[in-house]
mmCIF file of C-alpha atoms in Angstrom:
data_model
loop_
_atom_site.group_PDB
_atom_site.id
_atom_site.type_symbol
_atom_site.label_atom_id
_atom_site.label_comp_id
_atom_site.label_asym_id
_atom_site.label_seq_id
_atom_site.Cartn_x
_atom_site.Cartn_y
_atom_site.Cartn_z
ATOM 1 C CA UNK A 1 0.000 0.000 0.000
ATOM 2 C CA UNK A 2 0.185 3.563 0.519
ATOM 3 C CA UNK A 3 2.169 5.472 3.089
ATOM 4 C CA UNK A 4 0.506 7.542 5.729
ATOM 5 C CA UNK A 5 1.867 10.929 6.588
ATOM 6 C CA UNK A 6 5.177 10.732 8.439
ATOM 7 C CA UNK A 7 6.070 7.224 7.310
ATOM 8 C CA UNK A 8 9.281 6.624 5.421
ATOM 9 C CA UNK A 9 10.234 3.975 2.950
ATOM 10 C CA UNK A 10 13.143 1.838 3.910
ATOM 11 C CA UNK A 11 15.375 0.488 1.188
ATOM 12 C CA UNK A 12 17.938 -2.183 1.521
ATOM 13 C CA UNK A 13 21.360 -1.108 0.312
ATOM 14 C CA UNK A 14 22.502 -3.347 -2.494
ATOM 15 C CA UNK A 15 26.173 -3.435 -3.257
ATOM 16 C CA UNK A 16 27.302 -4.351 -6.733
ATOM 17 C CA UNK A 17 29.854 -7.134 -6.755
ATOM 18 C CA UNK A 18 33.407 -5.873 -7.195
ATOM 19 C CA UNK A 19 35.198 -7.529 -10.080
ATOM 20 C CA UNK A 20 38.944 -7.226 -9.770
ATOM 21 C CA UNK A 21 41.147 -7.593 -12.853
ATOM 22 C CA UNK A 22 43.535 -10.511 -13.021
ATOM 23 C CA UNK A 23 47.186 -9.874 -12.231
ATOM 24 C CA UNK A 24 48.028 -10.317 -15.917
ATOM 25 C CA UNK A 25 45.342 -7.831 -17.039
ATOM 26 C CA UNK A 26 46.499 -5.309 -14.453
ATOM 27 C CA UNK A 27 50.128 -5.743 -15.518
ATOM 28 C CA UNK A 28 49.228 -5.241 -19.190
ATOM 29 C CA UNK A 29 47.164 -2.146 -18.387
ATOM 30 C CA UNK A 30 49.957 -0.632 -16.308
ATOM 31 C CA UNK A 31 52.569 -1.369 -18.996
ATOM 32 C CA UNK A 32 50.354 0.312 -21.602
ATOM 33 C CA UNK A 33 49.896 3.367 -19.385
ATOM 34 C CA UNK A 34 53.645 3.642 -18.716
ATOM 35 C CA UNK A 35 54.260 3.450 -22.457
ATOM 36 C CA UNK A 36 51.679 6.197 -23.060
ATOM 37 C CA UNK A 37 53.212 8.436 -20.409
ATOM 38 C CA UNK A 38 56.720 7.910 -21.754
ATOM 39 C CA UNK A 39 55.573 8.929 -25.238
ATOM 40 C CA UNK A 40 53.326 11.793 -24.187
ATOM 41 C CA UNK A 41 53.853 14.619 -26.601
ATOM 42 C CA UNK A 42 56.403 12.805 -28.746
ATOM 43 C CA UNK A 43 55.925 14.020 -32.268
ATOM 44 C CA UNK A 44 56.488 12.113 -35.500
ATOM 45 C CA UNK A 45 56.893 13.287 -39.096
ATOM 46 C CA UNK A 46 54.921 11.341 -41.712
ATOM 47 C CA UNK A 47 57.230 10.071 -44.472
ATOM 48 C CA UNK A 48 55.799 8.031 -47.317
ATOM 49 C CA UNK A 49 56.668 6.391 -50.597
ATOM 50 C CA UNK A 50 53.191 7.010 -52.089
ATOM 51 C CA UNK A 51 52.156 10.381 -50.668
ATOM 52 C CA UNK A 52 49.946 8.975 -47.902
ATOM 53 C CA UNK A 53 49.975 6.569 -44.967
ATOM 54 C CA UNK A 54 46.850 4.722 -43.826
ATOM 55 C CA UNK A 55 45.422 5.040 -40.326
ATOM 56 C CA UNK A 56 44.045 1.693 -39.088
ATOM 57 C CA UNK A 57 41.653 0.959 -36.222
ATOM 58 C CA UNK A 58 44.127 -1.653 -34.924
ATOM 59 C CA UNK A 59 47.695 -2.722 -35.683
ATOM 60 C CA UNK A 60 48.362 -5.765 -37.844
ATOM 61 C CA UNK A 61 48.722 -6.002 -41.604
ATOM 62 C CA UNK A 62 49.727 -2.631 -43.123
ATOM 63 C CA UNK A 63 48.050 -3.699 -46.393
ATOM 64 C CA UNK A 64 44.684 -4.491 -44.771
ATOM 65 C CA UNK A 65 41.930 -2.269 -46.101
ATOM 66 C CA UNK A 66 39.036 -3.407 -43.941
ATOM 67 C CA UNK A 67 40.179 -1.439 -40.881
ATOM 68 C CA UNK A 68 41.378 1.810 -42.504
ATOM 69 C CA UNK A 69 39.832 4.784 -40.701
ATOM 70 C CA UNK A 70 41.832 7.629 -42.240
ATOM 71 C CA UNK A 71 44.980 8.787 -44.023
ATOM 72 C CA UNK A 72 48.055 10.781 -43.127
ATOM 73 C CA UNK A 73 49.733 12.855 -45.813
ATOM 74 C CA UNK A 74 53.453 13.293 -46.491
ATOM 75 C CA UNK A 75 54.904 15.925 -44.152
ATOM 76 C CA UNK A 76 52.121 15.892 -41.561
ATOM 77 C CA UNK A 77 53.056 15.708 -37.882
ATOM 78 C CA UNK A 78 51.300 13.392 -35.427
ATOM 79 C CA UNK A 79 51.641 12.888 -31.693
ATOM 80 C CA UNK A 80 52.368 9.300 -30.704
ATOM 81 C CA UNK A 81 50.922 7.587 -27.653
ATOM 82 C CA UNK A 82 51.930 3.931 -27.879
ATOM 83 C CA UNK A 83 54.174 1.683 -29.955
ATOM 84 C CA UNK A 84 53.588 -1.978 -30.666
ATOM 85 C CA UNK A 85 56.198 -4.177 -32.311
ATOM 86 C CA UNK A 86 55.175 -7.147 -34.415
ATOM 87 C CA UNK A 87 57.147 -9.732 -36.365
ATOM 88 C CA UNK A 88 57.417 -7.698 -39.560
ATOM 89 C CA UNK A 89 56.410 -4.203 -38.502
ATOM 90 C CA UNK A 90 56.208 -1.670 -35.679
ATOM 91 C CA UNK A 91 53.019 0.343 -35.199
ATOM 92 C CA UNK A 92 52.290 3.689 -33.580
ATOM 93 C CA UNK A 93 48.979 4.705 -32.001
ATOM 94 C CA UNK A 94 48.631 8.447 -32.523
ATOM 95 C CA UNK A 95 46.382 11.460 -32.152
ATOM 96 C CA UNK A 96 44.757 11.057 -35.563
ATOM 97 C CA UNK A 97 42.389 8.367 -34.325
ATOM 98 C CA UNK A 98 44.168 5.077 -34.825
ATOM 99 C CA UNK A 99 47.333 3.169 -35.640
ATOM 100 C CA UNK A 100 49.814 3.585 -38.476
ATOM 101 C CA UNK A 101 52.802 1.492 -39.376
ATOM 102 C CA UNK A 102 55.991 3.131 -38.096
ATOM 103 C CA UNK A 103 58.543 0.665 -39.484
ATOM 104 C CA UNK A 104 57.865 -1.779 -42.283
ATOM 105 C CA UNK A 105 60.460 -3.426 -44.488
ATOM 106 C CA UNK A 106 63.448 -1.128 -44.634
ATOM 107 C CA UNK A 107 61.408 2.070 -44.400
ATOM 108 C CA UNK A 108 60.604 4.340 -41.451
ATOM 109 C CA UNK A 109 57.146 5.777 -42.129
ATOM 110 C CA UNK A 110 56.884 7.814 -38.933
ATOM 111 C CA UNK A 111 60.127 9.513 -37.928
ATOM 112 C CA UNK A 112 60.493 11.037 -34.456
ATOM 113 C CA UNK A 113 61.081 14.780 -34.297
ATOM 114 C CA UNK A 114 63.421 16.377 -31.802
ATOM 115 C CA UNK A 115 61.860 18.873 -29.425
ATOM 116 C CA UNK A 116 63.740 21.601 -31.305
ATOM 117 C CA UNK A 117 62.112 20.776 -34.678
#
């Protein structure tokens, strides 16, 4: 029913279960954050062989077209946040909304700039 004047509803406090990350997940997250902090503000110059460099939603195959979310043009400058090395390539997550290949083959697509540049 209804409440008469002066009565109060009483609610039981329900606590959501706390889900703690595994040690491995925590370690990976902390390593990623350290990497991001170490690279904070590090700038890279886009160098290409074709005039552009694809931006991918995730690192992997630099020739994949199904995860391209943008393009960088020759001479543009991006700010890098995280690097990820693979078997054949190294990738950089940057401020243009995704990942681009930094090293592939014998070519350096994203070259770090000194603070004086």
